[in-house]
mmCIF file of C-alpha atoms and ligand atoms in Angstrom:
data_model
loop_
_atom_site.group_PDB
_atom_site.id
_atom_site.type_symbol
_atom_site.label_atom_id
_atom_site.label_comp_id
_atom_site.label_asym_id
_atom_site.label_seq_id
_atom_site.Cartn_x
_atom_site.Cartn_y
_atom_site.Cartn_z
ATOM 1 C CA MET A 1 -81.328 108.695 120.113
ATOM 2 C CA LYS A 2 -83.124 108.449 116.761
ATOM 3 C CA PHE A 3 -84.746 105.150 115.826
ATOM 4 C CA PHE A 4 -84.661 104.020 112.205
ATOM 5 C CA ALA A 5 -86.510 100.901 111.037
ATOM 6 C CA ASP A 6 -84.215 98.553 109.132
ATOM 7 C CA THR A 7 -86.791 97.202 106.711
ATOM 8 C CA ALA A 8 -88.395 97.808 103.344
ATOM 9 C CA ASP A 9 -91.719 96.366 104.518
ATOM 10 C CA THR A 10 -94.158 99.275 104.321
ATOM 11 C CA LYS A 11 -96.721 97.593 106.584
ATOM 12 C CA GLU A 12 -94.153 97.239 109.366
ATOM 13 C CA ILE A 13 -92.995 100.833 108.871
ATOM 14 C CA ALA A 14 -96.550 102.181 108.992
ATOM 15 C CA GLU A 15 -97.228 100.239 112.195
ATOM 16 C CA LEU A 16 -94.098 101.550 113.929
ATOM 17 C CA ALA A 17 -94.841 105.065 112.712
ATOM 18 C CA SER A 18 -98.319 104.835 114.262
ATOM 19 C CA TYR A 19 -96.652 104.352 117.688
ATOM 20 C CA GLY A 20 -94.508 107.426 117.064
ATOM 21 C CA LEU A 21 -91.373 105.308 117.327
ATOM 22 C CA ILE A 22 -89.799 105.912 113.955
ATOM 23 C CA ASP A 23 -87.453 108.749 112.951
ATOM 24 C CA GLY A 24 -86.411 107.265 109.617
ATOM 25 C CA VAL A 25 -85.812 104.058 107.685
ATOM 26 C CA THR A 26 -82.817 102.183 106.322
ATOM 27 C CA THR A 27 -82.919 99.734 103.448
ATOM 28 C CA ASN A 28 -80.286 97.756 101.628
ATOM 29 C CA PRO A 29 -80.448 95.690 98.414
ATOM 30 C CA SER A 30 -81.199 92.507 100.408
ATOM 31 C CA LEU A 31 -84.195 94.168 102.143
ATOM 32 C CA ILE A 32 -85.454 95.683 98.863
ATOM 33 C CA ALA A 33 -85.253 92.252 97.227
ATOM 34 C CA LYS A 34 -87.448 90.858 100.048
ATOM 35 C CA ALA A 35 -90.071 93.599 99.497
ATOM 36 C CA GLY A 36 -90.683 92.174 96.008
ATOM 37 C CA LYS A 37 -91.596 95.525 94.402
ATOM 38 C CA PRO A 38 -89.676 97.815 92.015
ATOM 39 C CA PHE A 39 -86.927 99.718 93.870
ATOM 40 C CA ALA A 40 -88.089 103.286 93.120
ATOM 41 C CA GLU A 41 -91.688 102.405 93.951
ATOM 42 C CA VAL A 42 -90.907 100.966 97.376
ATOM 43 C CA ILE A 43 -88.583 103.865 98.284
ATOM 44 C CA ALA A 44 -91.281 106.385 97.292
ATOM 45 C CA GLU A 45 -93.839 104.552 99.432
ATOM 46 C CA ILE A 46 -91.496 104.508 102.434
ATOM 47 C CA CYS A 47 -90.628 108.195 102.022
ATOM 48 C CA ALA A 48 -94.323 109.032 102.219
ATOM 49 C CA LEU A 49 -94.602 107.183 105.559
ATOM 50 C CA THR A 50 -91.917 109.135 107.408
ATOM 51 C CA PRO A 51 -90.511 112.650 107.139
ATOM 52 C CA GLY A 52 -87.158 111.275 108.386
ATOM 53 C CA ALA A 53 -84.216 110.081 106.319
ATOM 54 C CA VAL A 54 -84.834 106.992 104.185
ATOM 55 C CA SER A 55 -81.647 105.250 103.088
ATOM 56 C CA ALA A 56 -81.623 103.845 99.561
ATOM 57 C CA GLU A 57 -78.471 102.058 98.456
ATOM 58 C CA VAL A 58 -76.710 102.293 95.099
ATOM 59 C CA VAL A 59 -75.593 99.117 93.370
ATOM 60 C CA ALA A 60 -72.910 100.717 91.174
ATOM 61 C CA THR A 61 -69.365 100.389 92.484
ATOM 62 C CA ASP A 62 -67.612 103.042 90.364
ATOM 63 C CA PHE A 63 -67.744 106.804 90.973
ATOM 64 C CA ASP A 64 -69.665 107.727 87.800
ATOM 65 C CA GLY A 65 -72.176 104.953 88.321
ATOM 66 C CA MET A 66 -72.710 105.880 91.982
ATOM 67 C CA MET A 67 -73.223 109.538 91.053
ATOM 68 C CA LYS A 68 -75.765 108.620 88.388
ATOM 69 C CA GLU A 69 -77.672 106.234 90.674
ATOM 70 C CA GLY A 70 -77.347 108.542 93.703
ATOM 71 C CA LYS A 71 -78.873 111.506 91.856
ATOM 72 C CA LYS A 72 -81.662 109.293 90.526
ATOM 73 C CA LEU A 73 -82.468 108.020 94.035
ATOM 74 C CA ALA A 74 -82.330 111.530 95.538
ATOM 75 C CA LYS A 75 -84.954 112.688 93.022
ATOM 76 C CA ILE A 76 -87.499 110.183 94.425
ATOM 77 C CA ALA A 77 -88.146 112.335 97.532
ATOM 78 C CA PRO A 78 -86.379 115.071 99.529
ATOM 79 C CA ASN A 79 -85.866 112.711 102.497
ATOM 80 C CA VAL A 80 -83.873 110.098 100.576
ATOM 81 C CA ALA A 81 -80.394 109.500 101.991
ATOM 82 C CA VAL A 82 -78.207 107.891 99.344
ATOM 83 C CA LYS A 83 -76.421 104.884 100.789
ATOM 84 C CA LEU A 84 -72.895 104.410 99.486
ATOM 85 C CA PRO A 85 -70.350 101.688 100.291
ATOM 86 C CA LEU A 86 -67.210 102.523 102.236
ATOM 87 C CA THR A 87 -64.793 102.394 99.293
ATOM 88 C CA LEU A 88 -62.599 105.112 97.786
ATOM 89 C CA ASP A 89 -65.108 105.644 94.958
ATOM 90 C CA GLY A 90 -67.896 105.668 97.556
ATOM 91 C CA LEU A 91 -66.117 108.374 99.556
ATOM 92 C CA LYS A 92 -65.535 110.440 96.428
ATOM 93 C CA ALA A 93 -69.230 110.153 95.539
ATOM 94 C CA CYS A 94 -70.102 111.039 99.157
ATOM 95 C CA LYS A 95 -68.145 114.292 98.925
ATOM 96 C CA ALA A 96 -69.749 115.159 95.579
ATOM 97 C CA LEU A 97 -73.335 114.280 96.524
ATOM 98 C CA THR A 98 -73.229 116.005 99.924
ATOM 99 C CA GLY A 99 -71.769 119.026 98.094
ATOM 100 C CA GLU A 100 -75.000 119.075 96.107
ATOM 101 C CA GLY A 101 -77.072 119.044 99.307
ATOM 102 C CA ILE A 102 -77.975 115.344 99.127
ATOM 103 C CA GLN A 103 -77.957 113.318 102.377
ATOM 104 C CA VAL A 104 -75.508 110.403 102.311
ATOM 105 C CA ASN A 105 -75.301 107.314 104.505
ATOM 106 C CA VAL A 106 -71.892 105.626 104.194
ATOM 107 C CA THR A 107 -72.425 101.947 104.863
ATOM 108 C CA LEU A 108 -70.481 98.767 105.580
ATOM 109 C CA CYS A 109 -68.228 100.456 108.142
ATOM 110 C CA PHE A 110 -66.179 98.069 110.251
ATOM 111 C CA SER A 111 -63.342 100.262 111.595
ATOM 112 C CA ALA A 112 -62.770 103.635 113.244
ATOM 113 C CA ASN A 113 -60.443 104.693 110.420
ATOM 114 C CA GLN A 114 -63.181 104.006 107.878
ATOM 115 C CA ALA A 115 -65.537 106.154 109.966
ATOM 116 C CA LEU A 116 -62.932 108.940 110.062
ATOM 117 C CA LEU A 117 -62.727 108.877 106.262
ATOM 118 C CA ALA A 118 -66.521 109.037 105.939
ATOM 119 C CA ALA A 119 -66.698 112.071 108.229
ATOM 120 C CA LYS A 120 -63.954 113.797 106.237
ATOM 121 C CA ALA A 121 -65.975 113.078 103.081
ATOM 122 C CA GLY A 122 -68.908 114.926 104.695
ATOM 123 C CA ALA A 123 -71.197 111.927 105.259
ATOM 124 C CA THR A 124 -74.535 112.700 106.883
ATOM 125 C CA PHE A 125 -74.520 109.237 108.517
ATOM 126 C CA ILE A 126 -71.886 106.570 109.090
ATOM 127 C CA SER A 127 -73.176 103.017 109.511
ATOM 128 C CA PRO A 128 -70.969 100.762 111.654
ATOM 129 C CA PHE A 129 -72.335 97.179 111.510
ATOM 130 C CA ILE A 130 -72.523 95.892 115.080
ATOM 131 C CA GLY A 131 -74.020 92.421 114.597
ATOM 132 C CA ARG A 132 -71.705 91.479 111.771
ATOM 133 C CA LEU A 133 -68.669 92.332 113.928
ATOM 134 C CA ASP A 134 -70.118 90.310 116.806
ATOM 135 C CA ASP A 135 -70.524 87.446 114.295
ATOM 136 C CA ILE A 136 -66.742 87.318 113.906
ATOM 137 C CA HIS A 137 -66.088 87.697 117.665
ATOM 138 C CA ILE A 138 -65.230 91.405 117.613
ATOM 139 C CA ASP A 139 -67.220 93.583 120.015
ATOM 140 C CA GLY A 140 -69.190 95.932 117.758
ATOM 141 C CA MET A 141 -69.863 98.319 120.653
ATOM 142 C CA ASP A 142 -66.144 99.084 121.010
ATOM 143 C CA LEU A 143 -66.311 100.460 117.481
ATOM 144 C CA ILE A 144 -69.230 102.756 118.353
ATOM 145 C CA ALA A 145 -67.293 104.091 121.363
ATOM 146 C CA GLU A 146 -64.152 104.684 119.251
ATOM 147 C CA ILE A 147 -66.077 106.530 116.540
ATOM 148 C CA ARG A 148 -67.909 108.620 119.181
ATOM 149 C CA GLN A 149 -64.578 109.714 120.674
ATOM 150 C CA ILE A 150 -63.013 110.533 117.311
ATOM 151 C CA TYR A 151 -66.026 112.498 116.079
ATOM 152 C CA ASP A 152 -66.199 114.407 119.376
ATOM 153 C CA ASN A 153 -62.442 115.125 119.302
ATOM 154 C CA TYR A 154 -62.791 116.878 115.953
ATOM 155 C CA LEU A 155 -66.411 118.063 116.179
ATOM 156 C CA PHE A 156 -67.462 116.122 113.088
ATOM 157 C CA ASP A 157 -71.206 116.384 112.671
ATOM 158 C CA THR A 158 -71.607 113.060 110.839
ATOM 159 C CA GLU A 159 -74.218 111.072 112.763
ATOM 160 C CA ILE A 160 -73.253 107.630 114.065
ATOM 161 C CA LEU A 161 -75.947 105.226 112.869
ATOM 162 C CA ALA A 162 -75.514 101.928 114.701
ATOM 163 C CA ALA A 163 -76.566 99.296 112.146
ATOM 164 C CA SER A 164 -76.875 95.530 112.097
ATOM 165 C CA ILE A 165 -78.589 95.839 115.497
ATOM 166 C CA ARG A 166 -80.175 92.525 116.336
ATOM 167 C CA SER A 167 -81.249 92.572 119.998
ATOM 168 C CA PRO A 168 -82.637 94.865 122.701
ATOM 169 C CA ASN A 169 -79.254 94.691 124.409
ATOM 170 C CA HIS A 170 -77.576 96.020 121.254
ATOM 171 C CA VAL A 171 -79.961 99.005 121.390
ATOM 172 C CA LYS A 172 -79.127 99.762 125.023
ATOM 173 C CA LEU A 173 -75.386 99.419 124.528
ATOM 174 C CA ALA A 174 -75.409 101.569 121.388
ATOM 175 C CA ALA A 175 -77.323 104.268 123.299
ATOM 176 C CA LEU A 176 -74.848 104.089 126.190
ATOM 177 C CA ALA A 177 -71.918 104.337 123.758
ATOM 178 C CA GLY A 178 -73.406 107.533 122.296
ATOM 179 C CA ALA A 179 -74.706 106.430 118.888
ATOM 180 C CA ASP A 180 -76.880 109.197 117.431
ATOM 181 C CA VAL A 181 -79.154 106.764 115.640
ATOM 182 C CA MET A 182 -79.809 103.056 115.717
ATOM 183 C CA THR A 183 -81.458 101.032 112.994
ATOM 184 C CA ALA A 184 -83.073 97.698 113.758
ATOM 185 C CA PRO A 185 -85.676 95.305 112.393
ATOM 186 C CA ALA A 186 -89.256 96.046 113.480
ATOM 187 C CA ALA A 187 -89.335 93.006 115.782
ATOM 188 C CA VAL A 188 -86.347 94.307 117.763
ATOM 189 C CA ILE A 189 -87.903 97.776 118.090
ATOM 190 C CA ARG A 190 -91.226 96.307 119.246
ATOM 191 C CA SER A 191 -89.476 94.025 121.752
ATOM 192 C CA LEU A 192 -87.938 97.005 123.594
ATOM 193 C CA VAL A 193 -91.237 97.507 125.420
ATOM 194 C CA ASN A 194 -91.269 94.023 126.926
ATOM 195 C CA HIS A 195 -90.745 93.485 130.656
ATOM 196 C CA PRO A 196 -92.359 90.683 132.703
ATOM 197 C CA LEU A 197 -92.861 92.998 135.692
ATOM 198 C CA THR A 198 -94.813 95.426 133.498
ATOM 199 C CA ASP A 199 -97.128 92.591 132.422
ATOM 200 C CA LYS A 200 -97.457 91.277 135.972
ATOM 201 C CA GLY A 201 -98.069 94.739 137.449
ATOM 202 C CA LEU A 202 -100.711 95.549 134.866
ATOM 203 C CA GLU A 203 -102.452 92.254 135.497
ATOM 204 C CA THR A 204 -102.614 92.996 139.256
ATOM 205 C CA PHE A 205 -103.847 96.578 138.769
ATOM 206 C CA LEU A 206 -106.589 95.432 136.401
ATOM 207 C CA ALA A 207 -107.661 92.637 138.752
ATOM 208 C CA ASP A 208 -107.832 95.078 141.709
ATOM 209 C CA ALA A 209 -109.763 97.597 139.624
ATOM 210 C CA LYS A 210 -112.268 94.930 138.630
ATOM 211 C CA LYS A 211 -112.672 93.748 142.251
ATOM 212 C CA ALA A 212 -113.264 97.304 143.478
ATOM 213 C CA GLY A 213 -115.591 98.087 140.560
ATOM 214 C CA ILE A 214 -113.411 101.028 139.471
ATOM 215 C CA LYS A 215 -114.595 102.717 136.270
ATOM 216 C CA VAL A 216 -112.795 105.640 134.622
HETATM 217 O O1 LIG B 301 -78.937 97.668 106.798
HETATM 218 C C1 LIG B 301 -77.721 97.181 107.232
HETATM 219 C C2 LIG B 301 -77.764 96.317 108.463
HETATM 220 O O2 LIG B 301 -78.601 96.834 109.427
HETATM 221 C C3 LIG B 301 -77.834 94.855 108.194
HETATM 222 O O3 LIG B 301 -78.050 94.075 109.344
HETATM 223 O O4 LIG B 301 -78.463 91.927 110.484
HETATM 224 O O5 LIG B 301 -78.061 91.949 107.994
HETATM 225 O O6 LIG B 301 -76.205 92.379 109.590
HETATM 226 P P1 LIG B 301 -77.681 92.512 109.350
#
């Protein structure tokens, strides 16, 4: 499973990259706004931190506008994946941009039928939003499982990018359901390492080593 960092904070991205835990990055307009820097500048900085796909989202909602913005974003770096909303114009732009060899992440997916449309439009990634479905009492993981089955039935190569991941349990369940990628905030990715028995075991080993005077 690939791990993408869902953040536009370059410090956080650099830290995760130093652990070797990052295969790409996703941003959205809300995350870019938080970064407090010009859009193109922050995307260029992120692209230099990882060779993996870096999603940058358009703000136009019509086909011509999305094409114009998408091409502009794709010129920033070869690893930019243009993020397009799951609308009819977004799907049309997806087909056109992928036809030009540009990676596309179709976002704001909340149903299996939407994911089917994105795959037919040639999307590189489809982003089902797990947490936001959970927020309205719909199990987001059921959606991942449905999309996995549909994509496998028809051998679509669109990658399932589980988004709106908010907890370690979301990561585990998305992996079990067969998501190709998950994107999560840095804090969630860091927290995956935590286990009280690891801490306790390490404490005991270090105490025993000290007592026995072990030096490596
Ligand atoms: O980037 C899209 C997604 O990951 C947003 O997550 O927590 O705002 O629903 P969230």
